């Protein structure tokens, strides 16, 4: 006890506190520490002693130790390929080629995707003049990694250096099957040209421009033909290139090169045709270099007329860009037409006029048509005064009268309206021109396909004429329209039509199709009444089944008044045709009318007090909601309490009732 007390009284030694926490006046950095260590050479180790091997036993011992070191390094980390390469190169330095091969093969088993490994392996075989081994390695490399271009370059170079031209060509062909990058094709072409194989080079170019169909490659092909004196072939290549790219992918570089080629051949007219063809089809922003070269050409070889043509072409380009940016810029069209009228053939002028009048104003307002009408007027004046063609002038005026919507004499043709169609159809009906009525209804429905009344009238006309199939087809076409103004009226008319034709099954299908689009309570009630009125065997169960299906479907309906309307219709049906149990079943589904309160908000969002409203609580909903179930139990308890109090207040009445 005393000993433990003495031990408890022993004090724990205090840790010395640092009173001065300010930094020292002289600071020392890590860099300074490292520099001092370097100066004092604290970490330098003495070089290993030089070892001189004097006999074969020492050499074998040295090899054993070295190989063990390499193997240990490989065993520690097999994925470090540099260790494998150093090992193989060391074996190679000892002329142990077979061992070096074995090491390279082991390394390829570890990582056959390493490019450096394949290159070192093949270089070792080539360095030691093992040609067949080197071929074998290159074959394996290009088979395993065919997208590594370095393997193919090295392989073809080796075959060419060995004088095996056929073998090098074969390797190139294997390479081209993979459709490599452009430089690979150029290497193949240059290889053939080194051996004066121009035809082979041409064949390679044919394949090259199809695999890499760039403009620059077509130009290189044409210049290759030109360089070797095949001018007809070069021209053919340029023409094929123009046809290949077409009007959608035109490039000014191709036409500039084509024009310069023809210029070198002194074919100046062909040069002008090329430049004009390109300038008519390439936008101004993309043809700056083309304009520049065309201008230089005309200054060198053209006359005053040629230079004026360039200026006109530039202005035409400007107008083309303006009307392309805004086709309804009629002022730009007027300027453009004045330019072509002053310096173009009649067919060109007519073409520009046709393009201009094709841009009809998008909306039918007079302010948009005022400038547009003058295009037609100027077109007619040009045909009359400049082209001296009265027949074409007459055609222009007639086309303008048919297009411009200011004439009211042919009302339906120029400004169709519902009232005009209805009046015209009524007139033809009175004249008993039923075929014309059909044509008018077709035009009417083209004008307003959303007009349900028109569809119904058209179908009724066919029904009166006795063509039931046409009437049915018209109804089917009508209900398939994406937009209708009164779809419920159209569907009702179609259903009534089928009922009149006594097509019970088709009517039933129509109701089902309508219910897929809408779950309105009136559709369900009408469907049930249809089944009831069909008068066929089993109509009552079918009617009851529809009511049950409707009630089940409308449980999730937010409009409780519609659900109540359905149940009331169902109860009327059961009152007339059902049994007592059927009536009780419907009565159990009837909702309870309760009074509730809710907040009212003013237009500005502020509270405007409370208002009372009536809500309906359906027994099926109350069974799924605990709060409503609890409320029903509370009301039942209250009712029982009221009956109990009434019995206590009038006991004589209870005695009389019991005696009786």
Short mmCIF file of C-alpha atoms in Angstrom, two decimals, residues 149-627:
data_model
loop_
_atom_site.label_atom_id
_atom_site.label_comp_id
_atom_site.label_asym_id
_atom_site.label_seq_id
_atom_site.Cartn_x
_atom_site.Cartn_y
_atom_site.Cartn_z
CA UNK A 149 4.72 2.07 -90.65
CA UNK A 150 8.31 1.88 -89.37
CA UNK A 151 8.33 -1.91 -89.80
CA UNK A 152 7.26 -1.62 -93.43
CA UNK A 153 9.81 1.10 -94.20
CA UNK A 154 12.64 -0.94 -92.65
CA UNK A 155 11.55 -4.14 -94.39
CA UNK A 156 11.32 -2.60 -97.88
CA UNK A 157 14.61 -0.76 -97.38
CA UNK A 158 16.36 -4.01 -96.40
CA UNK A 159 15.03 -5.84 -99.46
CA UNK A 160 16.04 -2.99 -101.75
CA UNK A 161 19.53 -2.82 -100.24
CA UNK A 162 19.87 -6.56 -100.86
CA UNK A 163 18.91 -5.98 -104.50
CA UNK A 164 15.70 -7.98 -104.14
CA UNK A 165 13.48 -5.56 -106.11
CA UNK A 166 10.72 -8.10 -106.62
CA UNK A 167 10.68 -8.91 -102.91
CA UNK A 168 10.54 -5.21 -102.00
CA UNK A 169 7.65 -4.71 -104.47
CA UNK A 170 5.82 -7.63 -102.92
CA UNK A 171 6.22 -6.11 -99.44
CA UNK A 172 4.94 -2.77 -100.76
CA UNK A 173 1.88 -4.48 -102.24
CA UNK A 174 1.14 -6.17 -98.93
CA UNK A 175 1.47 -2.77 -97.28
CA UNK A 176 -0.89 -1.03 -99.71
CA UNK A 177 -3.61 -3.57 -98.94
CA UNK A 178 -3.86 -1.90 -95.52
CA UNK A 179 -4.46 1.51 -97.19
CA UNK A 180 -1.75 3.32 -95.20
CA UNK A 181 -1.09 7.05 -94.98
CA UNK A 182 -0.12 9.17 -97.99
CA UNK A 183 3.63 9.06 -97.39
CA UNK A 184 3.63 5.26 -97.73
CA UNK A 185 2.10 5.54 -101.21
CA UNK A 186 4.69 8.15 -102.18
CA UNK A 187 7.46 5.83 -100.99
CA UNK A 188 6.10 3.06 -103.21
CA UNK A 189 5.86 5.41 -106.19
CA UNK A 190 9.40 6.71 -105.65
CA UNK A 191 10.63 3.12 -105.36
CA UNK A 192 9.20 2.30 -108.79
CA UNK A 193 10.55 5.51 -110.28
CA UNK A 194 14.06 4.66 -109.05
CA UNK A 195 13.89 1.65 -111.35
CA UNK A 196 12.26 3.58 -114.26
CA UNK A 197 8.95 1.74 -113.86
CA UNK A 198 6.69 4.63 -114.96
CA UNK A 199 3.73 2.43 -115.88
CA UNK A 200 3.82 0.73 -112.49
CA UNK A 201 3.99 4.16 -110.81
CA UNK A 202 0.95 5.27 -112.83
CA UNK A 203 -0.98 2.22 -111.66
CA UNK A 204 -0.08 3.03 -108.06
CA UNK A 205 -1.25 6.62 -108.53
CA UNK A 206 -4.59 5.33 -109.84
CA UNK A 207 -5.11 3.38 -106.63
CA UNK A 208 -3.68 6.19 -104.48
CA UNK A 209 -6.16 8.90 -105.59
CA UNK A 210 -9.06 6.57 -104.85
CA UNK A 211 -7.84 5.67 -101.36
CA UNK A 212 -6.88 9.29 -100.51
CA UNK A 213 -9.14 11.39 -102.77
CA UNK A 214 -7.74 14.80 -101.86
CA UNK A 215 -7.30 17.58 -104.40
CA UNK A 216 -3.57 17.78 -103.74
CA UNK A 217 -3.14 14.09 -104.60
CA UNK A 218 -4.94 14.46 -107.93
CA UNK A 219 -2.71 17.43 -108.70
CA UNK A 220 0.40 15.39 -107.83
CA UNK A 221 -0.82 12.65 -110.16
CA UNK A 222 -1.32 15.10 -113.02
CA UNK A 223 2.08 16.72 -112.44
CA UNK A 224 3.67 13.27 -112.44
CA UNK A 225 2.25 12.69 -115.93
CA UNK A 226 3.33 16.15 -117.04
CA UNK A 227 6.85 15.67 -115.68
CA UNK A 228 7.32 12.48 -117.69
CA UNK A 229 5.98 14.05 -120.88
CA UNK A 230 2.55 12.40 -120.93
CA UNK A 231 0.59 15.61 -121.51
CA UNK A 232 -2.56 13.91 -122.79
CA UNK A 233 -2.59 11.69 -119.71
CA UNK A 234 -2.10 14.74 -117.48
CA UNK A 235 -5.05 16.53 -119.10
CA UNK A 236 -7.14 13.41 -118.68
CA UNK A 237 -6.25 13.26 -114.99
CA UNK A 238 -7.35 16.87 -114.48
CA UNK A 239 -10.62 16.25 -116.31
CA UNK A 240 -11.29 13.14 -114.23
CA UNK A 241 -10.57 15.11 -111.06
CA UNK A 242 -13.09 17.82 -112.06
CA UNK A 243 -15.68 15.13 -112.73
CA UNK A 244 -14.82 13.29 -109.51
CA UNK A 245 -15.33 16.28 -107.21
CA UNK A 246 -18.30 17.68 -109.14
CA UNK A 247 -20.05 20.94 -108.27
CA UNK A 248 -20.58 20.06 -104.61
CA UNK A 249 -16.92 19.77 -103.60
CA UNK A 250 -15.20 22.22 -105.93
CA UNK A 251 -11.76 23.44 -104.89
CA UNK A 252 -10.02 26.41 -106.48
CA UNK A 253 -6.61 24.73 -106.15
CA UNK A 254 -7.60 22.09 -108.71
CA UNK A 255 -8.74 24.64 -111.28
CA UNK A 256 -5.70 26.88 -110.77
CA UNK A 257 -3.40 23.90 -111.33
CA UNK A 258 -5.44 22.79 -114.37
CA UNK A 259 -5.32 26.28 -115.85
CA UNK A 260 -1.57 26.60 -115.31
CA UNK A 261 -1.05 23.25 -117.01
CA UNK A 262 -3.00 24.41 -120.07
CA UNK A 263 -1.12 27.70 -119.97
CA UNK A 264 2.17 25.79 -120.16
CA UNK A 265 0.77 23.94 -123.19
CA UNK A 266 -0.12 27.30 -124.83
CA UNK A 267 -3.83 26.40 -124.81
CA UNK A 268 -5.04 29.88 -123.85
CA UNK A 269 -8.68 29.40 -124.85
CA UNK A 270 -8.86 26.28 -122.73
CA UNK A 271 -7.40 28.32 -119.84
CA UNK A 272 -10.19 30.91 -120.16
CA UNK A 273 -12.86 28.22 -120.26
CA UNK A 274 -11.44 26.62 -117.11
CA UNK A 275 -11.31 29.90 -115.21
CA UNK A 276 -14.82 30.95 -116.25
CA UNK A 277 -16.25 27.52 -115.49
CA UNK A 278 -14.78 27.61 -111.99
CA UNK A 279 -15.73 31.23 -111.30
CA UNK A 280 -19.36 30.52 -112.21
CA UNK A 281 -19.57 27.75 -109.63
CA UNK A 282 -17.32 28.64 -106.70
CA UNK A 283 -18.35 31.27 -104.14
CA UNK A 284 -16.41 34.50 -104.04
CA UNK A 285 -14.93 33.88 -100.58
CA UNK A 286 -13.45 30.59 -101.76
CA UNK A 287 -12.21 31.88 -105.14
CA UNK A 288 -9.81 34.68 -104.22
CA UNK A 289 -6.76 32.84 -105.55
CA UNK A 290 -8.69 31.88 -108.66
CA UNK A 291 -9.55 35.52 -109.43
CA UNK A 292 -5.97 36.56 -108.82
CA UNK A 293 -4.54 33.98 -111.23
CA UNK A 294 -7.20 34.71 -113.83
CA UNK A 295 -6.39 38.42 -113.72
CA UNK A 296 -2.66 37.73 -114.08
CA UNK A 297 -3.34 35.43 -117.03
CA UNK A 298 -5.47 38.00 -118.87
CA UNK A 299 -2.88 40.70 -118.29
CA UNK A 300 -0.21 38.42 -119.77
CA UNK A 301 -2.09 36.88 -122.71
CA UNK A 302 -5.49 38.63 -123.00
CA UNK A 303 -6.85 41.76 -124.63
CA UNK A 304 -9.03 44.61 -123.40
CA UNK A 305 -12.18 42.53 -123.83
CA UNK A 306 -10.77 39.79 -121.66
CA UNK A 307 -9.93 42.21 -118.85
CA UNK A 308 -13.47 43.65 -119.02
CA UNK A 309 -14.84 40.13 -118.76
CA UNK A 310 -12.92 39.67 -115.52
CA UNK A 311 -14.39 42.85 -114.09
CA UNK A 312 -17.90 41.76 -115.10
CA UNK A 313 -17.26 38.34 -113.58
CA UNK A 314 -16.24 39.92 -110.29
CA UNK A 315 -19.41 42.01 -110.21
CA UNK A 316 -21.48 38.93 -111.07
CA UNK A 317 -19.84 37.13 -108.19
CA UNK A 318 -20.75 39.95 -105.83
CA UNK A 319 -24.40 39.86 -106.92
CA UNK A 320 -24.48 36.07 -106.71
CA UNK A 321 -23.30 36.24 -103.12
CA UNK A 322 -25.93 38.87 -102.26
CA UNK A 323 -28.87 36.95 -103.72
CA UNK A 324 -27.58 33.72 -102.21
CA UNK A 325 -27.48 35.31 -98.76
CA UNK A 326 -31.00 36.73 -99.18
CA UNK A 327 -32.99 35.38 -102.16
CA UNK A 328 -35.79 37.90 -101.49
CA UNK A 329 -33.48 40.92 -101.90
CA UNK A 330 -35.19 42.14 -105.06
CA UNK A 331 -33.00 45.25 -105.35
CA UNK A 332 -29.95 42.99 -105.72
CA UNK A 333 -31.78 41.00 -108.41
CA UNK A 334 -32.56 44.24 -110.32
CA UNK A 335 -28.87 45.25 -110.28
CA UNK A 336 -27.81 41.76 -111.29
CA UNK A 337 -30.29 41.71 -114.18
CA UNK A 338 -29.12 45.10 -115.45
CA UNK A 339 -25.57 43.77 -115.48
CA UNK A 340 -26.38 40.59 -117.43
CA UNK A 341 -28.68 42.44 -119.84
CA UNK A 342 -25.83 44.75 -120.77
CA UNK A 343 -23.25 42.03 -121.37
CA UNK A 344 -24.75 38.56 -121.78
CA UNK A 345 -26.61 36.36 -124.21
CA UNK A 346 -30.37 36.04 -124.19
CA UNK A 347 -30.36 32.54 -122.66
CA UNK A 348 -28.20 33.73 -119.75
CA UNK A 349 -30.50 36.71 -119.14
CA UNK A 350 -33.56 34.45 -119.20
CA UNK A 351 -31.91 32.07 -116.75
CA UNK A 352 -31.28 34.90 -114.26
CA UNK A 353 -34.86 36.18 -114.69
CA UNK A 354 -36.25 32.69 -114.02
CA UNK A 355 -34.14 32.41 -110.89
CA UNK A 356 -35.32 35.83 -109.71
CA UNK A 357 -39.07 35.25 -110.20
CA UNK A 358 -38.79 31.87 -108.47
CA UNK A 359 -38.33 33.70 -105.15
CA UNK A 360 -41.99 34.39 -104.44
CA UNK A 361 -42.70 36.57 -101.34
CA UNK A 362 -43.23 34.33 -98.30
CA UNK A 363 -46.40 36.08 -97.10
CA UNK A 364 -49.29 37.54 -99.05
CA UNK A 365 -49.02 41.20 -98.13
CA UNK A 366 -49.02 43.95 -100.68
CA UNK A 367 -45.87 45.62 -99.40
CA UNK A 368 -43.87 42.44 -100.10
CA UNK A 369 -45.31 42.00 -103.60
CA UNK A 370 -44.82 45.55 -104.87
CA UNK A 371 -41.11 45.05 -105.72
CA UNK A 372 -41.58 41.45 -106.82
CA UNK A 373 -44.18 42.36 -109.48
CA UNK A 374 -41.64 44.57 -111.25
CA UNK A 375 -39.44 41.51 -111.88
CA UNK A 376 -42.24 40.10 -114.05
CA UNK A 377 -42.81 43.47 -115.72
CA UNK A 378 -39.11 43.87 -116.56
CA UNK A 379 -38.97 40.27 -117.78
CA UNK A 380 -41.87 40.88 -120.14
CA UNK A 381 -40.36 44.16 -121.38
CA UNK A 382 -37.03 42.45 -122.05
CA UNK A 383 -38.70 39.73 -124.12
CA UNK A 384 -40.74 42.32 -126.03
CA UNK A 385 -38.15 45.07 -126.63
CA UNK A 386 -34.74 43.37 -126.48
CA UNK A 387 -35.36 39.76 -127.48
CA UNK A 388 -38.17 40.70 -129.94
CA UNK A 389 -40.14 37.58 -128.96
CA UNK A 390 -43.89 38.38 -128.70
CA UNK A 391 -44.87 34.77 -127.91
CA UNK A 392 -42.54 34.54 -124.90
CA UNK A 393 -43.76 37.99 -123.79
CA UNK A 394 -47.33 36.69 -123.82
CA UNK A 395 -46.26 33.62 -121.81
CA UNK A 396 -44.55 35.80 -119.18
CA UNK A 397 -47.66 37.94 -118.72
CA UNK A 398 -49.90 34.89 -118.47
CA UNK A 399 -47.62 33.24 -115.88
CA UNK A 400 -47.56 36.41 -113.79
CA UNK A 401 -51.37 36.64 -113.81
CA UNK A 402 -51.62 33.04 -112.64
CA UNK A 403 -49.11 33.55 -109.84
CA UNK A 404 -49.89 36.96 -108.36
CA UNK A 405 -52.87 36.63 -105.91
CA UNK A 406 -54.62 39.93 -106.60
CA UNK A 407 -57.31 38.70 -108.95
CA UNK A 408 -60.65 37.88 -107.34
CA UNK A 409 -62.52 36.61 -110.40
CA UNK A 410 -61.57 32.97 -109.92
CA UNK A 411 -62.24 32.98 -106.21
CA UNK A 412 -61.47 29.43 -105.14
CA UNK A 413 -58.37 29.28 -107.31
CA UNK A 414 -56.93 32.60 -106.13
CA UNK A 415 -58.20 33.01 -102.55
CA UNK A 416 -59.98 29.90 -101.25
CA UNK A 417 -62.25 30.35 -98.22
CA UNK A 418 -64.66 28.10 -96.35
CA UNK A 419 -67.69 30.17 -97.32
CA UNK A 420 -66.80 29.98 -101.02
CA UNK A 421 -66.38 26.22 -100.91
CA UNK A 422 -69.66 25.69 -99.07
CA UNK A 423 -71.59 27.90 -101.45
CA UNK A 424 -70.06 26.25 -104.51
CA UNK A 425 -70.78 22.73 -103.18
CA UNK A 426 -74.38 23.70 -102.35
CA UNK A 427 -74.83 24.98 -105.89
CA UNK A 428 -73.51 21.76 -107.44
CA UNK A 429 -75.71 19.67 -105.13
CA UNK A 430 -78.79 21.54 -106.32
CA UNK A 431 -77.71 20.84 -109.90
CA UNK A 432 -77.14 17.15 -109.00
CA UNK A 433 -73.51 17.34 -110.19
CA UNK A 434 -72.25 14.80 -107.68
CA UNK A 435 -68.89 14.14 -109.35
CA UNK A 436 -68.11 17.84 -109.26
CA UNK A 437 -69.18 17.87 -105.61
CA UNK A 438 -66.64 15.14 -104.90
CA UNK A 439 -63.89 17.14 -106.61
CA UNK A 440 -64.85 20.23 -104.66
CA UNK A 441 -64.83 18.34 -101.37
CA UNK A 442 -61.35 16.98 -102.18
CA UNK A 443 -60.06 20.50 -102.87
CA UNK A 444 -61.87 21.81 -99.80
CA UNK A 445 -60.19 19.21 -97.56
CA UNK A 446 -56.80 19.90 -99.14
CA UNK A 447 -57.32 23.53 -98.22
CA UNK A 448 -58.53 22.80 -94.66
CA UNK A 449 -57.90 19.21 -93.55
CA UNK A 450 -58.68 20.09 -89.92
CA UNK A 451 -62.33 20.99 -90.69
CA UNK A 452 -64.37 18.12 -89.20
CA UNK A 453 -67.67 19.43 -90.58
CA UNK A 454 -66.34 19.13 -94.13
CA UNK A 455 -65.28 15.52 -93.56
CA UNK A 456 -68.69 14.65 -92.12
CA UNK A 457 -70.57 16.32 -94.98
CA UNK A 458 -68.39 14.54 -97.53
CA UNK A 459 -69.03 11.16 -95.86
CA UNK A 460 -72.78 11.88 -95.64
CA UNK A 461 -72.80 12.68 -99.37
CA UNK A 462 -71.24 9.30 -100.16
CA UNK A 463 -73.74 7.60 -97.83
CA UNK A 464 -76.66 9.25 -99.62
CA UNK A 465 -75.18 8.15 -102.95
CA UNK A 466 -74.99 4.58 -101.60
CA UNK A 467 -71.20 4.24 -101.72
CA UNK A 468 -70.69 2.91 -98.20
CA UNK A 469 -67.06 1.89 -98.75
CA UNK A 470 -66.07 5.41 -99.88
CA UNK A 471 -67.89 6.89 -96.87
CA UNK A 472 -66.08 4.53 -94.52
CA UNK A 473 -62.72 5.36 -96.18
CA UNK A 474 -63.42 9.09 -95.81
CA UNK A 475 -64.14 8.66 -92.10
CA UNK A 476 -60.93 6.63 -91.64
CA UNK A 477 -58.91 9.29 -93.46
CA UNK A 478 -60.53 12.01 -91.36
CA UNK A 479 -59.75 10.48 -87.94
CA UNK A 480 -56.12 9.93 -89.01
CA UNK A 481 -55.52 13.67 -89.49
CA UNK A 482 -52.93 15.07 -87.04
CA UNK A 483 -55.03 18.15 -86.21
CA UNK A 484 -58.84 18.47 -86.06
CA UNK A 485 -61.03 21.31 -84.85
CA UNK A 486 -63.87 19.12 -83.43
CA UNK A 487 -62.63 15.53 -83.13
CA UNK A 488 -65.43 14.47 -80.75
CA UNK A 489 -68.07 15.43 -83.31
CA UNK A 490 -66.24 13.52 -86.03
CA UNK A 491 -65.92 10.35 -83.95
CA UNK A 492 -69.59 10.51 -82.93
CA UNK A 493 -70.63 10.86 -86.55
CA UNK A 494 -68.45 7.89 -87.55
CA UNK A 495 -69.89 5.74 -84.74
CA UNK A 496 -73.47 6.72 -85.63
CA UNK A 497 -72.70 5.85 -89.24
CA UNK A 498 -71.53 2.34 -88.29
CA UNK A 499 -74.55 1.87 -86.01
CA UNK A 500 -76.87 2.80 -88.88
CA UNK A 501 -75.11 0.21 -91.03
CA UNK A 502 -75.71 -2.32 -88.20
CA UNK A 503 -71.99 -3.09 -88.04
CA UNK A 504 -71.87 -4.01 -84.36
CA UNK A 505 -68.33 -5.38 -84.30
CA UNK A 506 -66.89 -2.43 -86.23
CA UNK A 507 -68.72 -0.03 -83.92
CA UNK A 508 -67.27 -1.81 -80.90
CA UNK A 509 -63.78 -1.53 -82.41
CA UNK A 510 -64.34 2.16 -83.05
CA UNK A 511 -65.21 2.71 -79.39
CA UNK A 512 -62.03 0.85 -78.37
CA UNK A 513 -59.90 2.96 -80.71
CA UNK A 514 -61.50 6.14 -79.37
CA UNK A 515 -60.84 5.06 -75.76
CA UNK A 516 -57.17 4.68 -76.62
CA UNK A 517 -57.12 8.40 -77.39
CA UNK A 518 -59.40 9.70 -74.63
CA UNK A 519 -60.85 8.35 -71.38
CA UNK A 520 -63.73 10.83 -71.24
CA UNK A 521 -66.71 9.64 -69.17
CA UNK A 522 -69.18 10.37 -71.97
CA UNK A 523 -67.36 7.93 -74.24
CA UNK A 524 -67.64 5.16 -71.64
CA UNK A 525 -71.34 5.86 -71.03
CA UNK A 526 -72.04 5.96 -74.76
CA UNK A 527 -70.15 2.66 -75.21
CA UNK A 528 -72.19 1.02 -72.44
CA UNK A 529 -75.47 2.31 -73.85
CA UNK A 530 -74.49 1.02 -77.29
CA UNK A 531 -73.93 -2.47 -75.88
CA UNK A 532 -77.26 -2.24 -74.06
CA UNK A 533 -79.13 -1.11 -77.15
CA UNK A 534 -77.59 -3.70 -79.44
CA UNK A 535 -80.36 -6.08 -78.40
CA UNK A 536 -78.21 -9.14 -78.89
CA UNK A 537 -77.75 -12.03 -76.51
CA UNK A 538 -75.36 -11.20 -73.68
CA UNK A 539 -75.81 -7.43 -74.03
CA UNK A 540 -76.47 -6.90 -70.29
CA UNK A 541 -73.26 -8.63 -69.10
CA UNK A 542 -71.26 -6.73 -71.74
CA UNK A 543 -72.80 -3.44 -70.65
CA UNK A 544 -72.06 -4.21 -66.99
CA UNK A 545 -68.50 -5.23 -67.93
CA UNK A 546 -67.92 -1.88 -69.66
CA UNK A 547 -69.18 -0.02 -66.58
CA UNK A 548 -66.80 -2.02 -64.39
CA UNK A 549 -63.89 -1.40 -66.75
CA UNK A 550 -64.69 2.31 -66.89
CA UNK A 551 -64.90 2.59 -63.10
CA UNK A 552 -61.56 0.80 -62.73
CA UNK A 553 -59.94 3.04 -65.34
CA UNK A 554 -61.29 6.27 -63.85
CA UNK A 555 -60.04 5.64 -60.32
CA UNK A 556 -57.03 7.81 -61.08
CA UNK A 557 -59.16 10.50 -62.68
CA UNK A 558 -58.83 13.91 -61.03
CA UNK A 559 -62.33 14.99 -62.14
CA UNK A 560 -64.44 13.31 -59.44
CA UNK A 561 -67.68 14.72 -60.91
CA UNK A 562 -67.07 12.65 -64.08
CA UNK A 563 -66.56 9.52 -61.98
CA UNK A 564 -69.77 10.29 -60.09
CA UNK A 565 -71.56 10.73 -63.40
CA UNK A 566 -70.39 7.28 -64.48
CA UNK A 567 -71.58 5.66 -61.24
CA UNK A 568 -74.97 7.36 -61.48
CA UNK A 569 -75.36 6.07 -65.03
CA UNK A 570 -74.35 2.62 -63.85
CA UNK A 571 -76.86 2.78 -60.96
CA UNK A 572 -79.66 3.75 -63.36
CA UNK A 573 -78.77 0.74 -65.48
CA UNK A 574 -78.80 -1.59 -62.44
CA UNK A 575 -82.08 -0.08 -61.17
CA UNK A 576 -83.71 -1.09 -64.44
CA UNK A 577 -81.99 -4.36 -65.32
CA UNK A 578 -79.96 -5.51 -62.29
CA UNK A 579 -80.67 -7.67 -59.26
CA UNK A 580 -80.70 -6.54 -55.66
CA UNK A 581 -77.10 -7.60 -55.14
CA UNK A 582 -76.03 -5.70 -58.26
CA UNK A 583 -77.75 -2.57 -56.97
CA UNK A 584 -76.15 -2.91 -53.55
CA UNK A 585 -72.76 -3.37 -55.17
CA UNK A 586 -73.10 -0.10 -57.10
CA UNK A 587 -74.46 1.69 -54.03
CA UNK A 588 -71.35 0.68 -52.12
CA UNK A 589 -69.26 2.38 -54.81
CA UNK A 590 -71.15 5.68 -54.53
CA UNK A 591 -69.10 8.47 -52.92
CA UNK A 592 -69.85 10.48 -49.81
CA UNK A 593 -70.33 14.19 -50.25
CA UNK A 594 -68.32 16.17 -47.69
CA UNK A 595 -67.89 19.86 -47.07
CA UNK A 596 -64.29 21.17 -47.02
CA UNK A 597 -62.46 24.46 -46.72
CA UNK A 598 -59.53 25.79 -48.70
CA UNK A 599 -57.50 28.95 -48.88
CA UNK A 600 -58.25 31.53 -51.54
CA UNK A 601 -55.59 33.75 -53.08
CA UNK A 602 -56.18 37.11 -54.68
CA UNK A 603 -54.83 38.07 -58.10
CA UNK A 604 -51.77 39.66 -56.51
CA UNK A 605 -50.93 36.45 -54.61
CA UNK A 606 -52.10 37.62 -51.19
CA UNK A 607 -54.45 35.57 -48.97
CA UNK A 608 -58.14 36.30 -49.56
CA UNK A 609 -59.56 34.15 -46.79
CA UNK A 610 -61.20 30.75 -46.91
CA UNK A 611 -63.99 29.28 -49.00
CA UNK A 612 -66.12 26.18 -48.59
CA UNK A 613 -66.55 23.58 -51.31
CA UNK A 614 -67.95 20.07 -51.67
CA UNK A 615 -65.74 17.08 -52.35
CA UNK A 616 -66.51 13.44 -53.02
CA UNK A 617 -64.85 10.60 -51.12
CA UNK A 618 -65.16 7.26 -52.84
CA UNK A 619 -65.13 4.11 -50.67
CA UNK A 620 -62.44 2.56 -52.86
CA UNK A 621 -60.20 5.59 -52.32
CA UNK A 622 -60.99 5.72 -48.59
CA UNK A 623 -59.91 2.09 -48.14
CA UNK A 624 -56.49 2.98 -49.52
CA UNK A 625 -56.05 6.10 -47.36
CA UNK A 626 -55.68 5.61 -43.57
CA UNK A 627 -56.80 9.16 -42.76
#
